PDB file of C-alpha atoms in Angstrom:
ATOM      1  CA  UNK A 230      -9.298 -15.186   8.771  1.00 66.00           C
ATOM      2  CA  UNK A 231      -9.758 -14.648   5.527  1.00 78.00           C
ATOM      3  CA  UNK A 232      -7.438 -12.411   3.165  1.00 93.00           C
ATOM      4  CA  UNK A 233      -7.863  -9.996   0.370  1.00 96.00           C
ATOM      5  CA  UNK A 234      -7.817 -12.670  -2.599  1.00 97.00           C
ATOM      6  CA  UNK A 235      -6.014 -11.695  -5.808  1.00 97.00           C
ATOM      7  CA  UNK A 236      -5.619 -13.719  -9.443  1.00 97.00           C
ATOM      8  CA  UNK A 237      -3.352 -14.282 -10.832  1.00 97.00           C
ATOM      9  CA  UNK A 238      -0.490 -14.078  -8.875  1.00 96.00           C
ATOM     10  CA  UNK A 239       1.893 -13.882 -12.018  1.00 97.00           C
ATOM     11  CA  UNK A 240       1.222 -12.725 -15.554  1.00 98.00           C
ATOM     12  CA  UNK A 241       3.140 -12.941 -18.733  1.00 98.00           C
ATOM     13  CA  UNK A 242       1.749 -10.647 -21.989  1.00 98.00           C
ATOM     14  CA  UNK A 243       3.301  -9.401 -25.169  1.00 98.00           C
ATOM     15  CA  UNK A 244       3.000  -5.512 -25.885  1.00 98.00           C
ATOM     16  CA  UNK A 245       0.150  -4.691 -27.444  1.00 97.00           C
ATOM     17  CA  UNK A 246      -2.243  -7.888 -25.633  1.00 98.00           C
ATOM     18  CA  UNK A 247      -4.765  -6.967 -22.809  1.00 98.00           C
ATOM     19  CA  UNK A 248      -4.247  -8.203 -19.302  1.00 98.00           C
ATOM     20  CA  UNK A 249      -7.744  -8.426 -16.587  1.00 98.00           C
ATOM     21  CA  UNK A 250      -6.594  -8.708 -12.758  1.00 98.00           C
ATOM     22  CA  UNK A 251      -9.004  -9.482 -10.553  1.00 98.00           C
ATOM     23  CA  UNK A 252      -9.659  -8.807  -6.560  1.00 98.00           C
ATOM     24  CA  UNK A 253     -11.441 -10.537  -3.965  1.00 97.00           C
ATOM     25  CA  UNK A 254     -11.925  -8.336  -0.619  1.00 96.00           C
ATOM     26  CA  UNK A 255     -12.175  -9.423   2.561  1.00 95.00           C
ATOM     27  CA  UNK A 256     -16.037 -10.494   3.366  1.00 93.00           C
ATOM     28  CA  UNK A 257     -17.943  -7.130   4.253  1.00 88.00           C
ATOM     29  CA  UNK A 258     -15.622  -4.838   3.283  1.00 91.00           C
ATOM     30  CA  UNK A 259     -16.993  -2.064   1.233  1.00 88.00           C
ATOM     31  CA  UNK A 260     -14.101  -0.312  -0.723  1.00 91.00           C
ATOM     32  CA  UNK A 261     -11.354  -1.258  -3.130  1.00 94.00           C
ATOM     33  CA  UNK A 262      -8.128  -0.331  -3.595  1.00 94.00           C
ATOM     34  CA  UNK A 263      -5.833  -0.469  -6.724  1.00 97.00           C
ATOM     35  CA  UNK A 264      -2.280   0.207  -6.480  1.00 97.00           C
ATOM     36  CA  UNK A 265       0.829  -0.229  -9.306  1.00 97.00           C
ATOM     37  CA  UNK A 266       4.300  -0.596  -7.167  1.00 96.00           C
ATOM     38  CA  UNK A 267       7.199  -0.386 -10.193  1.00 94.00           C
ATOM     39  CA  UNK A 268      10.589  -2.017  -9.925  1.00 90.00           C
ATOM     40  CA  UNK A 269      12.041  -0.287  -6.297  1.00 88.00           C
ATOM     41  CA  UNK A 270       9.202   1.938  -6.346  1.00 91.00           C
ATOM     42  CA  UNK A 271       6.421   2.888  -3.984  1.00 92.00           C
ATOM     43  CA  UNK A 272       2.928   1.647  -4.603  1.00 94.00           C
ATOM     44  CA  UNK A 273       1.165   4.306  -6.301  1.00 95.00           C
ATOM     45  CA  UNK A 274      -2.536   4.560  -5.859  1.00 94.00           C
ATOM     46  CA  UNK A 275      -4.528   4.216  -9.460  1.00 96.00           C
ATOM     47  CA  UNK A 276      -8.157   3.765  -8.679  1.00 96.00           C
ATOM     48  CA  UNK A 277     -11.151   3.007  -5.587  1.00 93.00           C
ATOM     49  CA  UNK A 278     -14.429   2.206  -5.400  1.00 94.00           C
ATOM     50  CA  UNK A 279     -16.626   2.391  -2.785  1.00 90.00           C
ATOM     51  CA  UNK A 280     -19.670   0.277  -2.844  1.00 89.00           C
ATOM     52  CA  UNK A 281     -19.201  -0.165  -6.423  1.00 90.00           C
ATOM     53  CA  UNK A 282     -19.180   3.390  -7.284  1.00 92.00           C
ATOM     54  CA  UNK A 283     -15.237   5.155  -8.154  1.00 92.00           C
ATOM     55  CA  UNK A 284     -14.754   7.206  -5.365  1.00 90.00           C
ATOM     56  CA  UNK A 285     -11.285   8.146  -6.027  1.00 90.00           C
ATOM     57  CA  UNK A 286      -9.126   8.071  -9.377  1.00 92.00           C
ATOM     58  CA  UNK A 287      -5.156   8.871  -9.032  1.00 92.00           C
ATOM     59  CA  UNK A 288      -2.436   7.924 -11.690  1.00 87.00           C
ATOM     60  CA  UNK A 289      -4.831   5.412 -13.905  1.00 93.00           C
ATOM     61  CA  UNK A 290      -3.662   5.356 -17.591  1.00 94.00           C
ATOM     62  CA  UNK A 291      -6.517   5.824 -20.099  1.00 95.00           C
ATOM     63  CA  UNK A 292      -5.883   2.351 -20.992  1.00 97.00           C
ATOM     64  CA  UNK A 293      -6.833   0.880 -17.868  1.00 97.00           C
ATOM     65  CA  UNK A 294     -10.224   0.639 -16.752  1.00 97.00           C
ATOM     66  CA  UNK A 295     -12.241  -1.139 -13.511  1.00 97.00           C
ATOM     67  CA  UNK A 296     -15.295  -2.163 -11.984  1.00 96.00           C
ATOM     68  CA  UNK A 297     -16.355  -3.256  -8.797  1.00 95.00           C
ATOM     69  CA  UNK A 298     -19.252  -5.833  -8.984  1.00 95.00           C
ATOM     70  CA  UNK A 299     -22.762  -6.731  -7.092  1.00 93.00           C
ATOM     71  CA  UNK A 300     -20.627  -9.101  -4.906  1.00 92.00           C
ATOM     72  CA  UNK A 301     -17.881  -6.484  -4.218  1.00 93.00           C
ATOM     73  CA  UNK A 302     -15.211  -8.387  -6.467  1.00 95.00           C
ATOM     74  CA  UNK A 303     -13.207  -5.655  -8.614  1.00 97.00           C
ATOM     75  CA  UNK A 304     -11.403  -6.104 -11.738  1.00 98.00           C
ATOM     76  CA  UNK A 305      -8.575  -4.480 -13.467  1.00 98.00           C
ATOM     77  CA  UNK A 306      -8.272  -4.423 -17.277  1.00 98.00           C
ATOM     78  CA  UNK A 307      -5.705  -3.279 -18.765  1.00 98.00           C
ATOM     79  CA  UNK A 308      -5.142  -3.081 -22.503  1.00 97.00           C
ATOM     80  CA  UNK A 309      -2.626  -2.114 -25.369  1.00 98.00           C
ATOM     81  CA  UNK A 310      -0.204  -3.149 -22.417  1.00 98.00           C
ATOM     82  CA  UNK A 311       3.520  -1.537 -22.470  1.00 97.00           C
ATOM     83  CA  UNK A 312       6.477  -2.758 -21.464  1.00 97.00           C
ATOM     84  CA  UNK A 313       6.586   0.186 -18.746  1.00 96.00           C
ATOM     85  CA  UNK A 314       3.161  -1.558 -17.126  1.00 97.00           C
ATOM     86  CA  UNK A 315       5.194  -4.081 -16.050  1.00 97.00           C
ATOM     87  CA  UNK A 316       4.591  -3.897 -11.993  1.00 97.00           C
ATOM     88  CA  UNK A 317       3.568  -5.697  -9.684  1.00 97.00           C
ATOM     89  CA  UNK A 318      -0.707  -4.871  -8.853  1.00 98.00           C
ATOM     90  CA  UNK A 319      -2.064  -4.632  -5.524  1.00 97.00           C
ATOM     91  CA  UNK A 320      -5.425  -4.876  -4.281  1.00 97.00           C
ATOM     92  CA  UNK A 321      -6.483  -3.692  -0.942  1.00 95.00           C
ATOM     93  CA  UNK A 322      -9.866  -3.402   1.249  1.00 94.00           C
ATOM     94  CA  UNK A 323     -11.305  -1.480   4.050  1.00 91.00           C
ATOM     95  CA  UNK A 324     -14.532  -1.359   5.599  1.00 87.00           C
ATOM     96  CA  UNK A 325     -14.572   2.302   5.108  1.00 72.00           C
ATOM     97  CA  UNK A 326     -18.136   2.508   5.933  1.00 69.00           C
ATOM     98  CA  UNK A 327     -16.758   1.964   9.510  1.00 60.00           C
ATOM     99  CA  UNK A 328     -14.959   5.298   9.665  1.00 65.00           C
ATOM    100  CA  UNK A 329     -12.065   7.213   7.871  1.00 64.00           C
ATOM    101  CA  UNK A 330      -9.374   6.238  10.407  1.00 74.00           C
ATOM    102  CA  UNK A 331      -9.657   2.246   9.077  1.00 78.00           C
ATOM    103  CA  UNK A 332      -6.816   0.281   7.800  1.00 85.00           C
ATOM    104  CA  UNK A 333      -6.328  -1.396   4.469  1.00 89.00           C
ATOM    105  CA  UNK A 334      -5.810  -4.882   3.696  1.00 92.00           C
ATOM    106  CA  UNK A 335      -3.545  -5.988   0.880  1.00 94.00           C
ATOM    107  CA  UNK A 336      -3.467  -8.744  -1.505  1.00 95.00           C
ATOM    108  CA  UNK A 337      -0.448 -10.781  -2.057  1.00 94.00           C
ATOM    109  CA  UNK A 338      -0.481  -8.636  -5.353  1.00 96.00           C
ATOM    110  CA  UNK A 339      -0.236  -9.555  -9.256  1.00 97.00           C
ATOM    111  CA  UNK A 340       3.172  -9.839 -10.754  1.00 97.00           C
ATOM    112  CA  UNK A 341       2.511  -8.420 -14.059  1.00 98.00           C
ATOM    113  CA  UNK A 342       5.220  -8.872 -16.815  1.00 98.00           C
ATOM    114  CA  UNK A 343       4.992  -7.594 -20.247  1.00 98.00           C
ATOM    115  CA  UNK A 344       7.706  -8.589 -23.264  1.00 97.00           C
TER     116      UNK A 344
ATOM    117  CA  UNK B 164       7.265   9.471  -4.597  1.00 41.00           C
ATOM    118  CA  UNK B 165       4.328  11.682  -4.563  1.00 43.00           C
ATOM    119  CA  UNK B 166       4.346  12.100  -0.989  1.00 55.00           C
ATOM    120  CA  UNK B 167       7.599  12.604   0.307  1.00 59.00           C
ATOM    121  CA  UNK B 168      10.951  11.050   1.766  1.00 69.00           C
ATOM    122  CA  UNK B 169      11.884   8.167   3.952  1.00 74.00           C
ATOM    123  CA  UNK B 170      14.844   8.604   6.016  1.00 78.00           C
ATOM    124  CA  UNK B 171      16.936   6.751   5.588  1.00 84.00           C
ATOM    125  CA  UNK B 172      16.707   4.737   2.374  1.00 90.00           C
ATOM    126  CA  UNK B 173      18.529   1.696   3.772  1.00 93.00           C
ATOM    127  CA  UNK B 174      19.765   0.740   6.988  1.00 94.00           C
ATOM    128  CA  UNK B 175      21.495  -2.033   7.957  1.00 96.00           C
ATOM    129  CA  UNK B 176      21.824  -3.076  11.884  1.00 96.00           C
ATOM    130  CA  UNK B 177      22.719  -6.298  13.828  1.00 97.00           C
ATOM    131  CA  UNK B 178      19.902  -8.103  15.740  1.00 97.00           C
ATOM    132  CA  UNK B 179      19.414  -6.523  19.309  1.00 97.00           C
ATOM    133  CA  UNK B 180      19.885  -3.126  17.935  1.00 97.00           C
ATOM    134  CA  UNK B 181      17.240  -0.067  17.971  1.00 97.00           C
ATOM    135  CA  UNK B 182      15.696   0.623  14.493  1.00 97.00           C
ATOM    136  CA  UNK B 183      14.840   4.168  13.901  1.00 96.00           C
ATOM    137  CA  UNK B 184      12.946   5.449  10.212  1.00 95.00           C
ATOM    138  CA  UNK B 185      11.530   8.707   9.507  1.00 95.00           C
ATOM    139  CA  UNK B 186       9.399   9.633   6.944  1.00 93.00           C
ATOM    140  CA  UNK B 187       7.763  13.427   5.496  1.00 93.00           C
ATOM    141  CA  UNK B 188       4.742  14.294   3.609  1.00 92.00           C
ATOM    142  CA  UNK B 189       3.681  17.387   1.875  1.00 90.00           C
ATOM    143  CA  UNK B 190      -0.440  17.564   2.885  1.00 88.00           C
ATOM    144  CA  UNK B 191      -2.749  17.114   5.454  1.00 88.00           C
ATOM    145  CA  UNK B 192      -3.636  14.469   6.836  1.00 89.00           C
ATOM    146  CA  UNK B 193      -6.676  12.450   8.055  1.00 88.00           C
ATOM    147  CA  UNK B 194      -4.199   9.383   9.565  1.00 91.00           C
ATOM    148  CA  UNK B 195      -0.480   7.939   8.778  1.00 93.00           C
ATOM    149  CA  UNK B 196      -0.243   4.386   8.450  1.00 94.00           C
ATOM    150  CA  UNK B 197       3.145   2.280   8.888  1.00 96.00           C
ATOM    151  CA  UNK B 198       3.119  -0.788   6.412  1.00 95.00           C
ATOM    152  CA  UNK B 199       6.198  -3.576   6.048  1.00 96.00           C
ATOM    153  CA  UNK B 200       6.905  -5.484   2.742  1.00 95.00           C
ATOM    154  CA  UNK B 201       8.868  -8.460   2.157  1.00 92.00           C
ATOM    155  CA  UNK B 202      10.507  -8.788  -1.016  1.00 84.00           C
ATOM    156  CA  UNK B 203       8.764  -8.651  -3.919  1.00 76.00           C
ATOM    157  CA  UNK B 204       5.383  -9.771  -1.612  1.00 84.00           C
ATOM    158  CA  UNK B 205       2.153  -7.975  -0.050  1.00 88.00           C
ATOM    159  CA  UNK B 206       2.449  -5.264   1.981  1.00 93.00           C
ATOM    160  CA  UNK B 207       1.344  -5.789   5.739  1.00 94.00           C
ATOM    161  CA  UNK B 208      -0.374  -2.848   7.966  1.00 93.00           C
ATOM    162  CA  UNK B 209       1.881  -2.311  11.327  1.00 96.00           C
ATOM    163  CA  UNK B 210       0.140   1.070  12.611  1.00 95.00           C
ATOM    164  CA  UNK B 211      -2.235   3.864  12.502  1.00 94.00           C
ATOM    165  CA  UNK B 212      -2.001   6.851  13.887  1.00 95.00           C
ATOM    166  CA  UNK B 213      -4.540   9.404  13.599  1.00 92.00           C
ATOM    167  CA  UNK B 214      -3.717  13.200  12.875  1.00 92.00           C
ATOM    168  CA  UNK B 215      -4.667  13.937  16.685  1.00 94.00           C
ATOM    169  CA  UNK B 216      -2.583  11.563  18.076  1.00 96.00           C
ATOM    170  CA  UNK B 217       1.174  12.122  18.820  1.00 97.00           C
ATOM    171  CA  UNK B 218       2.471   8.871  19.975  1.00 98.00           C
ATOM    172  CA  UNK B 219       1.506   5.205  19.533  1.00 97.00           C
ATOM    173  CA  UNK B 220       2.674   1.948  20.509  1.00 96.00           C
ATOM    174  CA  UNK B 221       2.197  -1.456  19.359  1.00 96.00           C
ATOM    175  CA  UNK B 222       4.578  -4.656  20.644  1.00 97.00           C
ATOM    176  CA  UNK B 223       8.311  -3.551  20.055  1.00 97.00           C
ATOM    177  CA  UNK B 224       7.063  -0.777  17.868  1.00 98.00           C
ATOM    178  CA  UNK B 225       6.878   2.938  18.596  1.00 98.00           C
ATOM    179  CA  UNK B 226       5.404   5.647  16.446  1.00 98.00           C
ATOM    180  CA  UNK B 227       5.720   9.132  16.254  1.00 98.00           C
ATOM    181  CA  UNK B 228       3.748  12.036  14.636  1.00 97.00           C
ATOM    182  CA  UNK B 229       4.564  15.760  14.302  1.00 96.00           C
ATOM    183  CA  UNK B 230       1.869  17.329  12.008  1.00 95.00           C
ATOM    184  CA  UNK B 231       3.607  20.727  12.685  1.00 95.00           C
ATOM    185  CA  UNK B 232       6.949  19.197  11.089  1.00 95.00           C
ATOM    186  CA  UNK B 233       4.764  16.688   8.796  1.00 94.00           C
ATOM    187  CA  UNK B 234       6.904  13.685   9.546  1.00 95.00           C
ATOM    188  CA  UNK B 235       6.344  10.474  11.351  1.00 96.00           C
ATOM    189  CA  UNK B 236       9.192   7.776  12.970  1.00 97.00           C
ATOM    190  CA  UNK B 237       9.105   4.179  13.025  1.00 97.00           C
ATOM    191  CA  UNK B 238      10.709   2.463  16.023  1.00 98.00           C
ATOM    192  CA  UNK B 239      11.895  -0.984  16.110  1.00 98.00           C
ATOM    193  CA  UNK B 240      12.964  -2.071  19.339  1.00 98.00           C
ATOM    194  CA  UNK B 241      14.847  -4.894  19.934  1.00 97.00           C
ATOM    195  CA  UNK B 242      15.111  -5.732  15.841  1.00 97.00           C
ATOM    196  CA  UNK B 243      15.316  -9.487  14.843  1.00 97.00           C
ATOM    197  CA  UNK B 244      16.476 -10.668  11.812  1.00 97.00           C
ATOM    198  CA  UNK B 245      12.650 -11.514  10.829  1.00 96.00           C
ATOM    199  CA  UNK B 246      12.530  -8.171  10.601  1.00 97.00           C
ATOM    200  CA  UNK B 247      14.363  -7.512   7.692  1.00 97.00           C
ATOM    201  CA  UNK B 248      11.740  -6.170   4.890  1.00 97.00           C
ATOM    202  CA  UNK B 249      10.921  -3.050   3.632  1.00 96.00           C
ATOM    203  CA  UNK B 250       9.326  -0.383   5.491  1.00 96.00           C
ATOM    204  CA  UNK B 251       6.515   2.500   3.953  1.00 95.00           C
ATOM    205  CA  UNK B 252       4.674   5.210   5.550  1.00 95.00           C
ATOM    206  CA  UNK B 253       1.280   6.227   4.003  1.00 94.00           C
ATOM    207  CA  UNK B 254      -1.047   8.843   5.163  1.00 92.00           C
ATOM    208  CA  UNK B 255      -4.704   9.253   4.076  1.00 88.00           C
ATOM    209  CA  UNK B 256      -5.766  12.836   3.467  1.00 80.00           C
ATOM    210  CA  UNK B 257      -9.888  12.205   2.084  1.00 67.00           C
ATOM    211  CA  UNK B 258     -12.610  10.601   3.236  1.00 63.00           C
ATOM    212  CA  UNK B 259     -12.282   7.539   0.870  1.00 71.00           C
ATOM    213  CA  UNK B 260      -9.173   6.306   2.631  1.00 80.00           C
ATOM    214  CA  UNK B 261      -6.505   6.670  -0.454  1.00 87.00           C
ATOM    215  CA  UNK B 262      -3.405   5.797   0.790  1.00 90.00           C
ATOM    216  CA  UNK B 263       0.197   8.374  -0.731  1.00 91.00           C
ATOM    217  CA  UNK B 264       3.113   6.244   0.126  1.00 92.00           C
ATOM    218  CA  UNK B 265       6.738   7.211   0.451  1.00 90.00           C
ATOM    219  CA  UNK B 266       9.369   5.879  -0.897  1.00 86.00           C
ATOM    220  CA  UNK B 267      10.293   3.247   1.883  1.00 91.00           C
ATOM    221  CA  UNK B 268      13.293   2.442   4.018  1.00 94.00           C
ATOM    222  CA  UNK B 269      14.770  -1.291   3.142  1.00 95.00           C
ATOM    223  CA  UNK B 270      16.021  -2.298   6.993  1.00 97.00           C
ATOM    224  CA  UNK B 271      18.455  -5.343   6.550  1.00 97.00           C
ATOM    225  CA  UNK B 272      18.813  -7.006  10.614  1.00 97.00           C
ATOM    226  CA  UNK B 273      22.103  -9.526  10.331  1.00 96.00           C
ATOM    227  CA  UNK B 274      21.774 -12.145  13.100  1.00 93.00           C
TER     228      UNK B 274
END
């Protein structure tokens, strides 16, 4: 079946550059998820969108923004990147459209490291 | 975490054994979700359990929910060493399915 598709899967920037993640949900799935998980952290929830509108916004940095796309895809840009950004990014999907009580699919995530 | 605890943090049992985690949250909630990570990897969905609900099983796991006490358990039966990951509870509290995690409980199973 297929996944929740997410590229890259690692990332290497220098303060200062901009980074663009990018997320592939599963086939008919409406909403997108994006979550930051720090070092030994939990994730933390930054940003949705449900059929390509935001529906939700949560710990986002100004310097972040994202989209979600005519064919669902989503993308994550990040910019004037800090050495604190380094995190590993997941993407998720649900077919929310479906009902509340719907679980989310994760990516494999993006291993994003910043010197 | 924004949400709450896990209880415990870490717990380390041999294969065969009973795995118990708990976990708290400050809101209310629409559903609490159970999901396992392996190291450093993607984080897989184990359960749901809608706020209504006060028991749930799938395979050798066993949920719990007390909305009264806002906390949820996590029961591994019969634990294999395949099981070793780390464990998160998440609960969903609007309509647009936003999951709050807590903090996780890193279950090590020695063969």
């Amino acid at each position: 079946a297929a996944g929740v598709i997410q590229s890259p899967r690692h990332l290497i920037k220098e303060k200062r550059e901009t980074a663009t993640l990018k997320c592939y949900p599963i086939p008919r799935h409406d909403t997108v998820y994006w979550y930051q998980q720090g070092p030994g952290q939990d994730p933390q929830f930054l940003i949705s969108f449900y059929e390509k509108m935001q529906s939700d916004k949560g710990s986002i940095p100004d310097r972040f923004s994202a989209q979600q796309f005519s064919d669902y895809h989503s993308e994550l840009n990040m910019s004037s990147l800090e050495l604190g950004d380094s995190a590993l990014y997941f993407c998720a999907s649900s077919p929310l459209g479906a009902g509340a009580d719907t679980e989310a699919f994760f990516g494999q995530g993006t291993r994003l490291t910043v010197v | 975490s924004q949400q709450g605890e896990e209880d415990p943090q870490a717990l380390s049992i041999q294969e065969g054994e009973n795995a118990t985690m708990n976990c708290s949250y400050k809101t209310s909630i629409n559903n609490l979700q159970w999901y396992r990570q392996n190291s450093g990897r993607g984080l897989v969905h184990l359960i749901l359990i809608r706020s209504n609900e006060r028991e749930k099983h799938s395979g050798r796991l066993r949920v719990t929910l007390d909305t009264s006490k806002k906390s949820s358990s996590l029961l591994i039966t019969a634990s294999r060493a395949a099981d070793t990951a780390s464990y998160f509870c998440a609960t969903t509290g609007t309509s647009y399915g936003k999951l709050t995690f807590g903090q996780g409980t890193i279950l090590t199973v020695h063969p």
